[in-house]
Coordinates of C-alpha atoms in Angstrom, one line a residue:
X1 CA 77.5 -44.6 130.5
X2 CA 73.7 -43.7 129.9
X3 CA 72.6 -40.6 132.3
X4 CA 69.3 -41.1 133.7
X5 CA 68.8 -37.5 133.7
X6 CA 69.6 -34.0 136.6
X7 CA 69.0 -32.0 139.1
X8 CA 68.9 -28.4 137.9
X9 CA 68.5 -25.3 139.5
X10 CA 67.9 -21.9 137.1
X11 CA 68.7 -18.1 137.9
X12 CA 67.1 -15.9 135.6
X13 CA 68.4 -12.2 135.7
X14 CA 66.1 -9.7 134.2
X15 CA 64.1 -6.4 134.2
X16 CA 60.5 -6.5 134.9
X17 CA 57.5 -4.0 134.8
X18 CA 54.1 -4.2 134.7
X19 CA 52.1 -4.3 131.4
X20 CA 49.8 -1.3 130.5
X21 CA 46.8 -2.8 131.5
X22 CA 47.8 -3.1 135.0
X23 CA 50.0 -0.2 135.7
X24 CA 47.3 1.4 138.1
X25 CA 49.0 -1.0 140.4
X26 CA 52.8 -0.7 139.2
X27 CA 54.1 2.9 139.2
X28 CA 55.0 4.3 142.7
X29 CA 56.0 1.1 143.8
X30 CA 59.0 0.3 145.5
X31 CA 60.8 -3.2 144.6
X32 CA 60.0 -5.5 147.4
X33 CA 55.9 -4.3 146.5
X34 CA 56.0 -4.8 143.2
X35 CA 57.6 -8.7 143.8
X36 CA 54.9 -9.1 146.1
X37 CA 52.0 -8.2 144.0
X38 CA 53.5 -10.5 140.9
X39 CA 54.3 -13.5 143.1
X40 CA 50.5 -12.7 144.4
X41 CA 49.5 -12.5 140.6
X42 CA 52.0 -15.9 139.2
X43 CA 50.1 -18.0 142.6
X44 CA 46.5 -17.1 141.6
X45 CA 47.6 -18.2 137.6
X46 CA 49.8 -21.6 138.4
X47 CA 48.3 -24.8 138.0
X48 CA 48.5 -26.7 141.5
X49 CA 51.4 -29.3 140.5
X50 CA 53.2 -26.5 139.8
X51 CA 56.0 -25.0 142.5
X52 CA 54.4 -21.8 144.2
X53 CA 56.9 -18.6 144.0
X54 CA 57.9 -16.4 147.0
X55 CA 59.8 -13.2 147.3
X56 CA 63.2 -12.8 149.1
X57 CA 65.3 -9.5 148.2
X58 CA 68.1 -10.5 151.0
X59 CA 68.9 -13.0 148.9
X60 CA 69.0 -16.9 148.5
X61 CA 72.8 -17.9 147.5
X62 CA 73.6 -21.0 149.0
X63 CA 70.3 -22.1 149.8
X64 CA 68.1 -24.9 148.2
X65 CA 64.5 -23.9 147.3
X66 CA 61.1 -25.8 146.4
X67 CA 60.0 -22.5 145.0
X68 CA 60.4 -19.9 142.9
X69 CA 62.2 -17.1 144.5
X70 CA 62.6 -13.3 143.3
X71 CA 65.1 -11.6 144.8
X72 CA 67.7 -8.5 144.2
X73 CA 71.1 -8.9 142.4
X74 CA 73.2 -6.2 142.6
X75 CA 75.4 -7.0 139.4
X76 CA 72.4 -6.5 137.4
X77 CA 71.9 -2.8 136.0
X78 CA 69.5 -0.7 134.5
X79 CA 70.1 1.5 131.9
X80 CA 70.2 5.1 132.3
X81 CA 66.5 6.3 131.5
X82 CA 64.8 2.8 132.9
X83 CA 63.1 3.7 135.5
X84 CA 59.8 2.1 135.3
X85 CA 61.6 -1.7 135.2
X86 CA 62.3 -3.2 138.5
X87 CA 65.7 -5.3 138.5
X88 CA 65.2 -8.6 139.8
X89 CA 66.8 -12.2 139.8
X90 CA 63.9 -15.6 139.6
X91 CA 65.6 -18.1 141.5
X92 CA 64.1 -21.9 140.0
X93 CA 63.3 -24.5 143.0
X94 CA 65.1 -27.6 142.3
X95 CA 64.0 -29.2 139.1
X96 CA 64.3 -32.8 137.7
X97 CA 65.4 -33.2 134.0
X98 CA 64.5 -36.6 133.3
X99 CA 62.1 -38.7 131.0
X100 CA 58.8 -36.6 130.4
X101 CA 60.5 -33.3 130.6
X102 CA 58.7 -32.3 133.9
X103 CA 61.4 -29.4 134.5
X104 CA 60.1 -27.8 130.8
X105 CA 56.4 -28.0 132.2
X106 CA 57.5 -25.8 135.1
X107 CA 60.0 -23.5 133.2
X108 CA 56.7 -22.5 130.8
X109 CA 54.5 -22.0 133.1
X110 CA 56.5 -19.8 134.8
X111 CA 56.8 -17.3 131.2
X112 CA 53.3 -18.1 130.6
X113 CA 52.2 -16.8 134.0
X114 CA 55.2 -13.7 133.5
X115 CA 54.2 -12.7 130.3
X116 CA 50.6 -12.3 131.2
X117 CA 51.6 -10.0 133.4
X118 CA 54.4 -7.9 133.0
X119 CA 57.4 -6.4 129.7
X120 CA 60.3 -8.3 129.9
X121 CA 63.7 -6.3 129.2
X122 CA 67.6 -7.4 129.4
X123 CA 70.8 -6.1 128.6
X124 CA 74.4 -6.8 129.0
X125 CA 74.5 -7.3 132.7
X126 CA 71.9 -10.1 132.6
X127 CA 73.0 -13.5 132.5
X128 CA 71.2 -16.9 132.8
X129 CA 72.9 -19.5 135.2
X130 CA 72.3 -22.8 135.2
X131 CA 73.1 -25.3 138.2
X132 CA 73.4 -29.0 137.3
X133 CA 74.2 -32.1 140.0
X134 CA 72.8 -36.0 139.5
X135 CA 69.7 -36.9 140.2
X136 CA 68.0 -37.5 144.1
X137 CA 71.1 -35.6 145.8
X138 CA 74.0 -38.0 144.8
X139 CA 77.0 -36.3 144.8
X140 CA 79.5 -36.1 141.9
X141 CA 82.0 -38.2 141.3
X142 CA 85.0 -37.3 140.5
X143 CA 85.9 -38.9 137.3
X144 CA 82.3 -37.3 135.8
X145 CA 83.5 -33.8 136.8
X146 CA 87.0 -34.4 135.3
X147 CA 85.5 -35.3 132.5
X148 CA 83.3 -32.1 132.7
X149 CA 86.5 -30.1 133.3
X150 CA 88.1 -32.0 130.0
X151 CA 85.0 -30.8 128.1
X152 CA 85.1 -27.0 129.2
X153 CA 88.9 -26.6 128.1
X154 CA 88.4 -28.7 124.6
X155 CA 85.3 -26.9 123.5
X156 CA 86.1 -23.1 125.1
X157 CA 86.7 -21.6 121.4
X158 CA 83.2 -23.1 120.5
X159 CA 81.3 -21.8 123.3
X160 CA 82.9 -18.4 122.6
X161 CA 81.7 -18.8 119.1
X162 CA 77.9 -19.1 120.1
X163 CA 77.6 -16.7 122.6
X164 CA 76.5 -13.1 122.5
X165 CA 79.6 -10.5 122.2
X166 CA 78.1 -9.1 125.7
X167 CA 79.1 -12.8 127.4
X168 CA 82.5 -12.9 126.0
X169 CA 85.0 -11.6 128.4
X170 CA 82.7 -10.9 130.7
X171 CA 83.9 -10.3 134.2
X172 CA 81.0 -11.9 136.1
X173 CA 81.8 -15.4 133.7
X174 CA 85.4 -15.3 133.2
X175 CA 87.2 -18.0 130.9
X176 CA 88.3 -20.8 133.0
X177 CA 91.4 -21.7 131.6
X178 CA 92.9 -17.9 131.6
X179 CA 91.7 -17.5 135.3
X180 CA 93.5 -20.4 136.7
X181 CA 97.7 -20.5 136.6
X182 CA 97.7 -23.9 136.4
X183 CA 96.2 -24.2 132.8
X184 CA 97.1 -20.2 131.5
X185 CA 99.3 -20.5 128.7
X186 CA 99.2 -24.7 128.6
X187 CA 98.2 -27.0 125.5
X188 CA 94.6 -29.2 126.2
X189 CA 97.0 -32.3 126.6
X190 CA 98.8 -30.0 129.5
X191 CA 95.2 -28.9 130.9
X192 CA 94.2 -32.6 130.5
X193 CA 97.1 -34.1 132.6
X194 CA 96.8 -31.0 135.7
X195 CA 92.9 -32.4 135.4
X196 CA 93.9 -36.1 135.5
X197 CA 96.8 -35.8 138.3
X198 CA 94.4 -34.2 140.6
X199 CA 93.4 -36.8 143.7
X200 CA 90.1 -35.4 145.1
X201 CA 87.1 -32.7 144.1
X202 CA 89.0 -29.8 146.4
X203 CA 92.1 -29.4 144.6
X204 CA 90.2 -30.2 140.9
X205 CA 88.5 -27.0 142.0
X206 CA 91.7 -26.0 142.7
X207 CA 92.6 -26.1 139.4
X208 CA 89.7 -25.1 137.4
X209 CA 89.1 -21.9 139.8
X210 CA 91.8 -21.4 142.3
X211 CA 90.3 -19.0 145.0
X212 CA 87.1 -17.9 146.4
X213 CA 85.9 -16.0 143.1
X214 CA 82.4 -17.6 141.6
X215 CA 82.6 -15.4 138.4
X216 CA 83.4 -17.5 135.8
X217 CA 81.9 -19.4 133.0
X218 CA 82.0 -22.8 135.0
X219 CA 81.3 -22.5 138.5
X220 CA 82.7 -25.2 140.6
X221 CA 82.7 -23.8 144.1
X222 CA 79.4 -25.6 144.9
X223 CA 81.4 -28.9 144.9
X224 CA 82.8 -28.1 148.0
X225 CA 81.4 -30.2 151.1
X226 CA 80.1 -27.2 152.6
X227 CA 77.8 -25.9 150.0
X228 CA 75.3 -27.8 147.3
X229 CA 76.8 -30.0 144.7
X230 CA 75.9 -28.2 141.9
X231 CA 78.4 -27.2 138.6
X232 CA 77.2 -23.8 137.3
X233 CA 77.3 -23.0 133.9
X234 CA 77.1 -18.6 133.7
X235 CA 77.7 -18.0 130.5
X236 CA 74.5 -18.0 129.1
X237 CA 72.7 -14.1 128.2
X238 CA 70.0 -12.6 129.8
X239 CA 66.4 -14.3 128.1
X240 CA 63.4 -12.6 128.1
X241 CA 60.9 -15.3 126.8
X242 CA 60.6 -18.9 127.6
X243 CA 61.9 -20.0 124.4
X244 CA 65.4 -18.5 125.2
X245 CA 65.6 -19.5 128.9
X246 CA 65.0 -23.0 127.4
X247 CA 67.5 -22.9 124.7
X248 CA 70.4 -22.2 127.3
X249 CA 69.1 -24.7 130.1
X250 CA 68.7 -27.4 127.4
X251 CA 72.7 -26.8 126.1
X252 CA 74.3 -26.4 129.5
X253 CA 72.5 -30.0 130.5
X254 CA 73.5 -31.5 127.0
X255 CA 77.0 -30.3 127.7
X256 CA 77.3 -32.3 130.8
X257 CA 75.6 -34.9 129.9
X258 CA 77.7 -35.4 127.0
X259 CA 81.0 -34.9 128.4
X260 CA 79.6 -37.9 131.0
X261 CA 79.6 -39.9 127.9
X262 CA 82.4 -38.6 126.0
X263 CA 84.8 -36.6 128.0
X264 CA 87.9 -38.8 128.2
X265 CA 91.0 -38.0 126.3
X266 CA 90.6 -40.2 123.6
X267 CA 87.3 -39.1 123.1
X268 CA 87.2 -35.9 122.6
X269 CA 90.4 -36.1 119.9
X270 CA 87.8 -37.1 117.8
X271 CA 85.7 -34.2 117.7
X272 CA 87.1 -30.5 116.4
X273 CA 86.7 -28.0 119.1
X274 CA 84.6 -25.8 117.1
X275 CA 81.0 -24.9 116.9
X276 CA 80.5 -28.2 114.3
X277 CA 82.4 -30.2 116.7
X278 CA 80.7 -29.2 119.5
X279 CA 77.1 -29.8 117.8
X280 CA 77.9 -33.8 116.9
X281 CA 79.6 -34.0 120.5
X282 CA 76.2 -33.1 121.9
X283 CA 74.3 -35.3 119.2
X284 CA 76.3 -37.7 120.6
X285 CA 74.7 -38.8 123.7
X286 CA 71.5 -37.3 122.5
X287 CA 68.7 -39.5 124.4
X288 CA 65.3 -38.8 122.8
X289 CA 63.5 -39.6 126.3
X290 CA 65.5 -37.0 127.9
X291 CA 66.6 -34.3 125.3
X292 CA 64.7 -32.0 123.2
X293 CA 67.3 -31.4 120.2
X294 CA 65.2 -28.4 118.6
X295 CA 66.0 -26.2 121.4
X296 CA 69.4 -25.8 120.5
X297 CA 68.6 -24.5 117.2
X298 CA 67.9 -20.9 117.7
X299 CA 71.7 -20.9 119.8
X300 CA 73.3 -22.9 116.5
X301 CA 72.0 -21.2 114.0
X302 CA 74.6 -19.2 111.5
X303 CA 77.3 -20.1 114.0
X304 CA 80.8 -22.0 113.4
X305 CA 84.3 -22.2 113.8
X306 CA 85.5 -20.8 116.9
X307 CA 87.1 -18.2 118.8
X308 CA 90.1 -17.5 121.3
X309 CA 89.2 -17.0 124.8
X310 CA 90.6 -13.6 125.9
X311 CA 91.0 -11.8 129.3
X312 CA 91.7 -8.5 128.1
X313 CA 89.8 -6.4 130.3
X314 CA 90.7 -3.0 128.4
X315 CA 86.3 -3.3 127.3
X316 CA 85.0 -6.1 129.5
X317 CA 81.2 -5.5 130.5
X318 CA 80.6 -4.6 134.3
X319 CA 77.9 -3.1 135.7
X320 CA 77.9 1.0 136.2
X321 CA 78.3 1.6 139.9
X322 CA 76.8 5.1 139.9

């Protein structure tokens, strides 16, 4: 089945501070007047078909925008010694990736407009989330998110194998097999069947992330009729340029959009569940009016095999409360 294209949504968690040139108007500001005076700066810069950006530090979870939003996060930290960077989260208005790649036109702009103005820093705490649902608000249904869910437990040891060490056993992206008792300690062909024999989106949430915990590498808690329809992929580091932020949006979308395609049972025995698996599993349903395959390079390059998922938490990364 050919995929016309998505809805996304992008959070972008990062540290931000004002260039040399204009710190006259950075240090001695507080957080919610330093957003201010960059959303001032990223309007006057913005072409006018471009979404306008607002600032919200209470926070936006669980509502849809038509701008770009900062806000605060709090399981974002700065390192000890930072103390000119401001933490903040840029929350993407809904974006359409489809033919003519108007979601890439907005994602540059917005590091055009960002590098202009300010140093860009991440670190371990950062992450870049990716929200993906179909195209003009039509919900799921359930046999593409099974398929989804198919795709997440065949290719985990490939996705370990491409991310940064600092995403691996990371508690704000947990593995979703080892978080959920139904599929702990089960083959794929035991994951598959739990997957298959569930009736309805509730209890395939159920089974991919039982309880009320967003914090793990697929997020399927917006599927619930109550919220917005969206499969999060959280995985994905900290960027700092528009290249990277990119990279991750493009492989998160591929990954759903191929496990539309190619996500049944017998079609995923045919590809190894490593990184050289997963790469022809993407190529697969690769649509050249849709896709842009060379932004996956930077993310494949010198990877392979794969690796176990592990829950140990004896050194997961967490943020430093003090």
């Amino acid at each position: 089945m050919a995929v016309a294209g998505f809805q996304i949504g992008i959070e972008i968690e990062l540290f931000l501070s004002f260039k040399e040139a204009l710190r006259n108007t950075g240090p001695g500001l507080d957080k919610a007047a330093f957003a201010a005076a960059l959303t001032t700066s990223y309007n006057k810069r913005k072409s006018p078909s471009q979404p306008v950006m607002t600032v919200d530090l209470s926070g936006v979870k669980g509502k849809t925008r038509n701008e770009w939003t900062l806000t605060d996060d709090n399981t974002i930290k700065l390192d000890k010694g930072k103390l000119n960077l401001y933490s903040l989260e840029i929350v993407s208005p809904v974006l359409e990736y489809k033919a003519d790649f108007p979601w890439s036109r907005a994602v540059t702009q917005l590091w055009d407009c960002l590098i202009m103005d300010c140093d860009v820093e991440t670190n371990d705490t950062c992450g870049t989330h990716v929200h993906i649902s179909p195209l003009n608000n039509t919900p799921w249904d359930i046999q593409s998110v099974k398929a989804v869910c198919r795709s997440i437990i065949h290719f985990e040891g490939a996705f370990e194998a491409i991310l940064p060490p600092s995403r691996r056993k990371n508690w704000v992206c947990q593995n979703n097999r080892l978080g959920s008792p139904s599929l702990t300690d089960r083959s794929d062909q035991e994951c598959y069947r739990k997957i298959e024999d569930c009736p309805d989106t509730p209890s395939l949430i159920g089974v991919m992330q039982p309880g009320e915990n967003p914090f793990r590498a697929w997020n399927f808690l917006n599927l619930r009729p109550d919220r917005f329809g969206t499969i999060e992929f959280r995985q994905a580091p900290g960027v700092t340029d528009s290249s990277g932020c990119h990279s991750w949006v493009e492989l998160a979308v591929r990954f759903v959009q191929s496990a539309i395609q190619h996500g049944s049972v017998e079609s995923l025995q045919m590809y190894a569940g490593s990184v050289e698996g997963l790469k022809i599993f993407l190529d697969a349903a690769f649509d050249p009016a849709l896709n842009q395959r060379e932004l996956l390079t930077s993310i494949f390059e010198n990877k392979n095999g794969s690796l176990e998922p592990d829950c140990d938490d004896s050194d997961r990364v967490e943020p430093d409360s003090s």
